[in-house]
Short mmCIF file of C-alpha atoms in Angstrom, two decimals:
data_model
loop_
_atom_site.label_atom_id
_atom_site.label_comp_id
_atom_site.label_asym_id
_atom_site.label_seq_id
_atom_site.Cartn_x
_atom_site.Cartn_y
_atom_site.Cartn_z
CA MET A 692 -11.84 23.52 -29.54
CA GLN A 693 -8.46 22.11 -29.60
CA ARG A 694 -7.31 24.21 -26.68
CA LEU A 695 -10.19 22.95 -24.61
CA ARG A 696 -9.58 19.45 -25.60
CA THR A 697 -5.79 19.90 -24.52
CA ILE A 698 -7.03 21.33 -21.08
CA SER A 699 -9.32 18.52 -20.81
CA VAL A 700 -6.56 15.76 -21.36
CA ILE A 701 -4.44 17.63 -18.91
CA PHE A 702 -7.00 17.84 -16.29
CA ALA A 703 -8.16 14.12 -16.77
CA GLY A 704 -4.39 13.20 -16.21
CA LEU A 705 -4.05 15.47 -13.22
CA LEU A 706 -7.24 13.79 -11.81
CA THR A 707 -5.63 10.37 -12.48
CA ALA A 708 -2.45 11.40 -10.72
CA VAL A 709 -4.30 12.67 -7.74
CA ALA A 710 -6.51 9.55 -7.51
CA ALA A 711 -3.21 7.36 -7.87
CA LEU A 712 -1.76 9.34 -4.81
CA ALA A 713 -4.74 8.81 -2.88
CA GLN A 714 -4.59 5.26 -3.21
CA ALA A 715 -0.98 5.02 -2.29
CA PRO A 716 -0.85 3.80 1.28
CA GLU A 717 2.68 4.23 2.06
CA THR A 718 5.54 6.80 2.11
CA CYS A 719 9.23 6.00 1.65
CA THR A 720 12.42 7.69 2.01
CA PRO A 721 16.17 6.65 1.14
CA LEU A 722 17.99 5.30 4.15
CA MET A 723 20.89 7.73 5.18
CA GLN A 724 24.05 6.72 6.88
CA ASP A 725 23.35 8.80 10.19
CA HIS A 726 19.95 6.80 10.62
CA ALA A 727 21.69 3.35 9.96
CA SER A 728 24.57 4.23 12.35
CA ALA A 729 22.13 5.28 15.11
CA SER A 730 20.01 2.00 14.62
CA ALA A 731 23.05 -0.13 15.62
CA GLY A 732 22.98 1.14 19.23
CA THR A 733 26.12 1.22 21.52
CA PRO A 734 28.79 -1.18 20.45
CA ASN A 735 30.44 -3.46 22.81
CA ILE A 736 32.66 -5.41 20.27
CA ASN A 737 34.41 -4.48 17.09
CA HIS A 738 32.74 -5.60 13.68
CA ASP A 739 35.20 -8.50 13.39
CA GLY A 740 34.34 -9.84 16.68
CA THR A 741 37.50 -8.56 18.67
CA PRO A 742 37.13 -6.64 21.97
CA ILE A 743 36.96 -2.87 21.80
CA PRO A 744 39.80 -1.40 24.24
CA GLY A 745 38.38 -0.25 27.83
CA THR A 746 34.89 -1.96 27.03
CA PRO A 747 33.85 -4.90 28.77
CA ALA A 748 33.47 -7.90 26.48
CA PRO A 749 29.79 -8.99 26.11
CA ASP A 750 29.25 -12.29 27.90
CA ILE A 751 26.68 -14.41 25.94
CA SER A 752 26.18 -16.69 28.67
CA LYS A 753 24.13 -13.85 30.36
CA GLY A 754 21.46 -14.10 27.58
CA PHE A 755 20.04 -11.04 26.28
CA GLY A 756 22.36 -8.81 28.60
CA GLY A 757 25.29 -10.11 26.97
CA ILE A 758 24.55 -10.08 23.26
CA PRO A 759 27.53 -8.72 21.12
CA ARG A 760 26.84 -5.34 19.34
CA SER A 761 29.01 -3.82 16.84
CA ALA A 762 28.62 -0.29 15.12
CA GLN A 763 27.14 -0.09 11.55
CA PRO A 764 29.85 0.00 8.99
CA THR A 765 29.66 2.37 6.27
CA LEU A 766 26.59 1.40 3.82
CA THR A 767 27.27 -0.55 0.91
CA ALA A 768 25.95 0.39 -2.42
CA SER A 769 23.11 -1.85 -2.11
CA GLN A 770 22.47 -0.79 1.47
CA ARG A 771 22.06 2.72 0.20
CA ARG A 772 18.98 1.33 -1.92
CA ILE A 773 17.16 0.38 1.22
CA ARG A 774 13.72 2.36 1.83
CA GLU A 775 12.48 3.19 5.21
CA CYS A 776 8.75 3.34 4.76
CA THR A 777 5.39 3.61 6.59
CA TYR A 778 1.88 2.72 5.67
CA HIS A 779 -1.47 2.86 7.34
CA PHE A 780 -2.24 -0.22 9.02
CA ALA A 781 -6.13 0.01 9.35
CA GLU A 782 -6.54 -3.17 11.77
CA ALA A 783 -4.04 -1.51 14.11
CA ASN A 784 -5.31 2.04 13.67
CA ALA A 785 -1.84 3.16 13.21
CA ASP A 786 0.92 3.97 10.74
CA MET A 787 3.30 1.02 10.48
CA PRO A 788 7.08 1.06 9.57
CA TYR A 789 8.73 -1.36 7.36
CA THR A 790 11.85 -1.40 5.21
CA LEU A 791 12.11 -2.35 1.49
CA PHE A 792 14.85 -3.24 -0.74
CA ILE A 793 14.52 -2.99 -4.61
CA PRO A 794 17.64 -4.42 -6.64
CA SER A 795 18.90 -2.08 -9.47
CA THR A 796 18.16 -4.77 -11.85
CA TYR A 797 14.38 -4.59 -11.11
CA ASP A 798 12.35 -4.46 -14.42
CA PRO A 799 8.57 -3.87 -14.03
CA ALA A 800 8.23 -6.12 -17.05
CA LYS A 801 9.77 -9.06 -15.42
CA PRO A 802 8.80 -10.97 -12.34
CA THR A 803 11.26 -10.51 -9.51
CA PRO A 804 11.63 -12.94 -6.54
CA LEU A 805 10.94 -11.63 -3.13
CA VAL A 806 12.31 -12.38 0.16
CA VAL A 807 10.13 -11.61 3.35
CA ASP A 808 12.63 -11.25 6.27
CA LEU A 809 11.31 -11.13 9.88
CA HIS A 810 13.16 -9.56 12.87
CA GLY A 811 13.91 -10.94 16.19
CA LEU A 812 12.74 -9.88 19.59
CA ASN A 813 13.57 -6.04 20.05
CA ILE A 814 14.96 -5.71 16.61
CA THR A 815 13.61 -3.08 14.20
CA PRO A 816 12.90 -3.81 10.38
CA LEU A 817 16.00 -1.60 9.73
CA GLN A 818 18.26 -3.40 11.95
CA GLN A 819 17.01 -6.54 10.41
CA ILE A 820 17.50 -5.59 6.89
CA LEU A 821 20.95 -4.31 7.63
CA PHE A 822 22.32 -7.75 8.68
CA ASP A 823 25.50 -8.08 6.87
CA GLY A 824 25.10 -9.24 3.44
CA THR A 825 21.33 -9.16 3.15
CA THR A 826 21.04 -6.67 0.59
CA ASP A 827 24.47 -7.31 -1.00
CA PHE A 828 23.31 -10.72 -1.98
CA ALA A 829 19.79 -9.72 -2.89
CA GLU A 830 21.29 -7.15 -5.28
CA ARG A 831 23.66 -9.71 -6.76
CA LEU A 832 20.99 -12.56 -7.22
CA GLY A 833 18.26 -10.04 -8.17
CA PHE A 834 15.84 -10.40 -5.09
CA MET A 835 13.56 -7.97 -3.45
CA VAL A 836 13.66 -8.00 0.33
CA LEU A 837 10.71 -6.79 2.69
CA SER A 838 11.32 -6.53 6.36
CA PRO A 839 7.80 -5.76 8.24
CA MET A 840 7.60 -4.23 11.57
CA GLY A 841 4.92 -6.86 12.71
CA PHE A 842 3.07 -4.39 14.81
CA ASN A 843 6.10 -3.95 17.06
CA VAL A 844 9.21 -5.41 18.23
CA SER A 845 7.81 -7.91 20.57
CA ALA A 846 4.53 -9.17 19.42
CA GLY A 847 5.85 -12.18 17.66
CA TRP A 848 4.36 -13.06 14.24
CA GLY A 849 1.00 -14.81 15.10
CA GLY A 850 0.05 -18.10 16.83
CA ARG A 851 0.12 -16.57 20.40
CA VAL A 852 -2.77 -15.77 22.79
CA GLY A 853 -2.47 -12.39 24.10
CA ALA A 854 -4.54 -9.57 25.48
CA PRO A 855 -6.69 -7.43 23.13
CA ILE A 856 -5.02 -4.15 21.99
CA PRO A 857 -7.59 -1.43 23.01
CA THR A 858 -6.51 0.92 20.17
CA ALA A 859 -6.83 -1.60 17.58
CA GLN A 860 -9.96 -2.38 15.63
CA ALA A 861 -12.48 -5.09 16.60
CA LYS A 862 -12.21 -8.36 14.64
CA PRO A 863 -14.90 -8.96 12.00
CA GLY A 864 -18.01 -10.11 13.53
CA SER A 865 -16.80 -9.48 17.07
CA ASP A 866 -16.42 -6.87 19.69
CA VAL A 867 -13.12 -8.11 20.67
CA HIS A 868 -10.02 -6.28 19.46
CA TYR A 869 -7.28 -7.68 17.84
CA SER A 870 -4.24 -9.02 19.98
CA ALA A 871 -0.56 -7.97 19.36
CA SER A 872 0.31 -11.36 17.87
CA GLU A 873 -2.84 -11.09 15.65
CA LEU A 874 -1.76 -7.77 14.38
CA ALA A 875 1.69 -9.08 13.66
CA GLU A 876 0.61 -11.69 11.65
CA LEU A 877 -1.77 -9.54 9.54
CA ASP A 878 0.79 -6.66 9.25
CA ALA A 879 3.13 -9.15 7.66
CA VAL A 880 0.43 -10.66 5.36
CA THR A 881 -1.14 -7.20 4.46
CA LEU A 882 2.41 -5.85 3.45
CA LEU A 883 3.10 -9.00 1.36
CA LYS A 884 -0.21 -8.13 -0.38
CA MET A 885 0.65 -4.64 -0.87
CA VAL A 886 4.03 -5.06 -2.23
CA ARG A 887 2.86 -7.79 -4.60
CA GLY A 888 0.21 -5.15 -5.83
CA GLN A 889 2.85 -2.61 -6.30
CA TYR A 890 5.61 -4.50 -7.95
CA ASN A 891 5.98 -7.44 -10.37
CA VAL A 892 6.75 -10.34 -7.91
CA ASP A 893 7.35 -13.57 -9.06
CA SER A 894 4.71 -15.63 -7.53
CA ASP A 895 6.54 -18.65 -8.06
CA ARG A 896 9.58 -17.35 -6.20
CA ILE A 897 8.51 -15.84 -2.80
CA PHE A 898 10.67 -16.90 0.24
CA LEU A 899 10.36 -16.39 4.03
CA MET A 900 13.20 -16.00 6.42
CA GLY A 901 13.62 -14.85 9.86
CA HIS A 902 15.75 -14.84 12.92
CA SER A 903 15.10 -15.87 16.44
CA LEU A 904 11.62 -14.55 17.04
CA GLY A 905 11.38 -13.99 13.42
CA GLY A 906 12.73 -17.69 13.04
CA ALA A 907 9.69 -18.60 15.05
CA GLY A 908 7.52 -16.44 12.86
CA THR A 909 9.16 -18.13 9.56
CA TYR A 910 7.96 -21.50 11.12
CA TYR A 911 4.44 -20.36 12.08
CA LEU A 912 3.78 -18.10 8.76
CA GLY A 913 5.50 -20.90 6.76
CA SER A 914 3.02 -23.39 7.86
CA LYS A 915 -0.07 -21.51 7.91
CA TYR A 916 0.55 -20.01 4.53
CA ASN A 917 2.22 -22.99 2.99
CA ASP A 918 0.79 -22.26 -0.51
CA ILE A 919 2.63 -18.93 -0.77
CA TRP A 920 6.28 -19.86 -0.33
CA ALA A 921 8.96 -21.44 -2.44
CA GLY A 922 11.37 -21.88 0.56
CA LEU A 923 11.91 -21.09 4.03
CA ALA A 924 14.79 -20.16 6.14
CA PRO A 925 14.40 -20.18 9.97
CA ILE A 926 17.77 -18.81 11.79
CA SER A 927 18.12 -19.55 15.33
CA GLY A 928 14.35 -19.97 15.40
CA ALA A 929 12.27 -20.18 18.67
CA THR A 930 9.61 -22.56 18.97
CA GLY A 931 10.58 -24.79 16.15
CA ILE A 932 8.46 -27.64 14.95
CA PRO A 933 6.90 -29.49 17.79
CA ASP A 934 6.25 -32.94 16.05
CA ALA A 935 5.77 -34.93 12.84
CA ALA A 936 2.23 -34.11 12.90
CA ALA A 937 3.13 -30.44 12.54
CA ALA A 938 5.89 -31.12 10.21
CA GLU A 939 3.52 -32.55 7.49
CA ARG A 940 2.70 -28.87 6.65
CA TYR A 941 6.27 -28.29 5.47
CA LYS A 942 6.47 -31.36 3.12
CA GLY A 943 6.27 -29.65 -0.06
CA ILE A 944 8.61 -26.72 0.96
CA PRO A 945 12.28 -26.67 0.83
CA MET A 946 13.69 -25.47 4.16
CA LEU A 947 17.12 -24.24 5.34
CA ILE A 948 17.57 -24.20 9.12
CA MET A 949 20.60 -22.65 10.71
CA HIS A 950 21.88 -22.39 14.30
CA GLY A 951 24.80 -21.65 16.43
CA ASN A 952 25.51 -24.53 19.01
CA LYS A 953 26.45 -22.05 21.67
CA ASP A 954 23.33 -20.09 21.61
CA SER A 955 22.12 -19.12 25.12
CA ILE A 956 18.82 -17.42 24.15
CA VAL A 957 17.34 -20.13 21.85
CA PRO A 958 18.96 -23.37 22.71
CA VAL A 959 20.30 -25.24 19.58
CA VAL A 960 18.16 -28.43 20.68
CA THR A 961 15.27 -26.14 19.32
CA SER A 962 16.44 -26.60 15.76
CA ARG A 963 17.42 -30.13 16.33
CA ARG A 964 13.94 -31.09 17.33
CA ALA A 965 12.57 -29.30 14.15
CA VAL A 966 15.01 -31.61 12.18
CA LEU A 967 13.83 -34.54 13.93
CA ALA A 968 10.23 -33.62 12.93
CA LEU A 969 11.09 -32.92 9.49
CA GLN A 970 13.13 -36.16 9.18
CA ALA A 971 10.18 -38.28 10.56
CA VAL A 972 7.80 -37.26 7.51
CA GLY A 973 10.52 -36.81 4.77
CA ALA A 974 10.18 -33.08 4.64
CA PRO A 975 12.87 -31.40 2.44
CA HIS A 976 15.50 -29.55 4.33
CA VAL A 977 19.04 -28.65 4.88
CA TYR A 978 20.53 -28.28 8.50
CA LEU A 979 23.55 -26.33 9.21
CA GLU A 980 24.85 -25.93 12.92
CA PHE A 981 27.77 -23.81 13.40
CA PRO A 982 30.31 -24.58 16.01
CA ASP A 983 30.92 -22.05 18.98
CA MET A 984 28.48 -19.56 17.47
CA ASP A 985 26.17 -17.61 19.81
CA HIS A 986 22.56 -16.40 19.18
CA GLU A 987 22.83 -13.38 16.86
CA PHE A 988 26.46 -12.11 16.03
CA TRP A 989 27.50 -14.84 13.66
CA ILE A 990 24.61 -14.00 11.36
CA ARG A 991 24.12 -10.12 12.15
CA ARG A 992 27.76 -9.64 11.20
CA GLY A 993 28.30 -12.85 9.23
CA ALA A 994 27.83 -12.12 5.52
CA ASP A 995 29.35 -15.57 4.73
CA HIS A 996 26.68 -17.29 6.69
CA MET A 997 23.63 -14.89 5.24
CA GLU A 998 25.18 -16.05 1.68
CA ASN A 999 23.88 -19.42 2.49
CA VAL A 1000 20.39 -18.14 2.64
CA PHE A 1001 20.41 -16.28 -0.41
CA ARG A 1002 22.21 -19.12 -2.40
CA PHE A 1003 19.72 -21.71 -1.07
CA PHE A 1004 16.69 -19.59 -2.31
CA SER A 1005 18.33 -18.75 -5.59
CA MET A 1006 18.06 -22.52 -6.29
CA LEU A 1007 14.50 -22.82 -5.77
CA SER A 1008 11.20 -22.21 -7.63
CA LYS A 1009 7.74 -23.45 -7.31
CA LYS A 1010 8.07 -24.26 -11.23
CA THR A 1011 11.02 -26.71 -10.45
CA ASN A 1012 9.98 -28.00 -7.07
CA VAL A 1013 7.46 -30.78 -7.86
CA GLY A 1014 6.73 -31.28 -3.96
CA PHE A 1015 6.92 -34.32 -2.05
CA ILE A 1016 7.77 -37.21 -3.93
CA THR A 1017 5.27 -40.13 -3.33
CA PRO A 1018 5.72 -43.67 -4.59
CA ASP A 1019 3.31 -43.55 -7.61
CA MET A 1020 5.77 -40.64 -8.86
CA ALA A 1021 8.71 -42.93 -8.81
CA PRO A 1022 7.66 -46.45 -9.71
CA ALA A 1023 10.13 -49.14 -9.60
CA PRO A 1024 11.64 -49.89 -13.25
CA ALA A 1025 10.20 -52.79 -15.14
CA PRO A 1026 12.26 -55.88 -14.91
CA ARG A 1027 14.51 -56.42 -17.95
CA GLN A 1028 13.53 -59.14 -20.30
CA ALA A 1029 16.15 -61.86 -20.89
CA ALA A 1030 17.95 -61.47 -24.34
CA PRO A 1031 16.93 -64.31 -26.65
CA ARG A 1032 19.34 -67.21 -27.39
#
């Protein structure tokens, strides 16, 4: 009888394990140096920005054709903790890649802050999470980092009107298939929900950042889902914020905006206009504009600039952010009574 009971317990445990595996929607592998190095593409400049002998210097005035690229350095200890993952994205009828970083200090019993990091045009999730300093500061300050694909490298992150994707599912209650932009938004939202279900994510400390097209996504998803985020950081962000009416959606979310003033891809006035809109409604923000910096290299290979983002996020929590301060929250002090004579 005892033997049968033992076998029954073992069998039940196996069934539980199989069920857990069947429910796991993703597979992950550790990042290897050769894959990281291959992701950097053909370098046209040294890591420190100096010319490579015999290689024509990139000309950032030529737009995308002149973006500086440097080889991927040897992976740091934190970058070796990056996981390359895929999950089945039902609405796209496709397996979708993403990258995930879990700090060594992660404790399932303690809520951990999470940064969602959106890539720019023609940048992969791996390239995005390998921007210098990203995982080093995440490790140091105890952040998880999630970098989604957003359906593909050019779909954007929602808000666009695009042609339906024939291989995608039809939208609920319709025979119209999802567009690439809609799938990009759904990919980011689905992954965030999935990661929150798998890890003990601090719901008061979920942040959104992105570069270029990912900066545009930070504005869009930051506004649409403004109840999720404890802070936003659009970097060289396309589209920006069109006007004060749109800026109202950001009044309760601290934002860090960064841009190089020699950007030939996304003009610096895009961020300046966003700042004007935020100023008009009193939305909390910090704007950093970097002299003589281009579109990407200053942040891709600029760990000191990336540190600004993580230091900014490290100060923020929904628990300590009381939101937009209204006059009734800060009444004028009562007049002092004159002292008796």
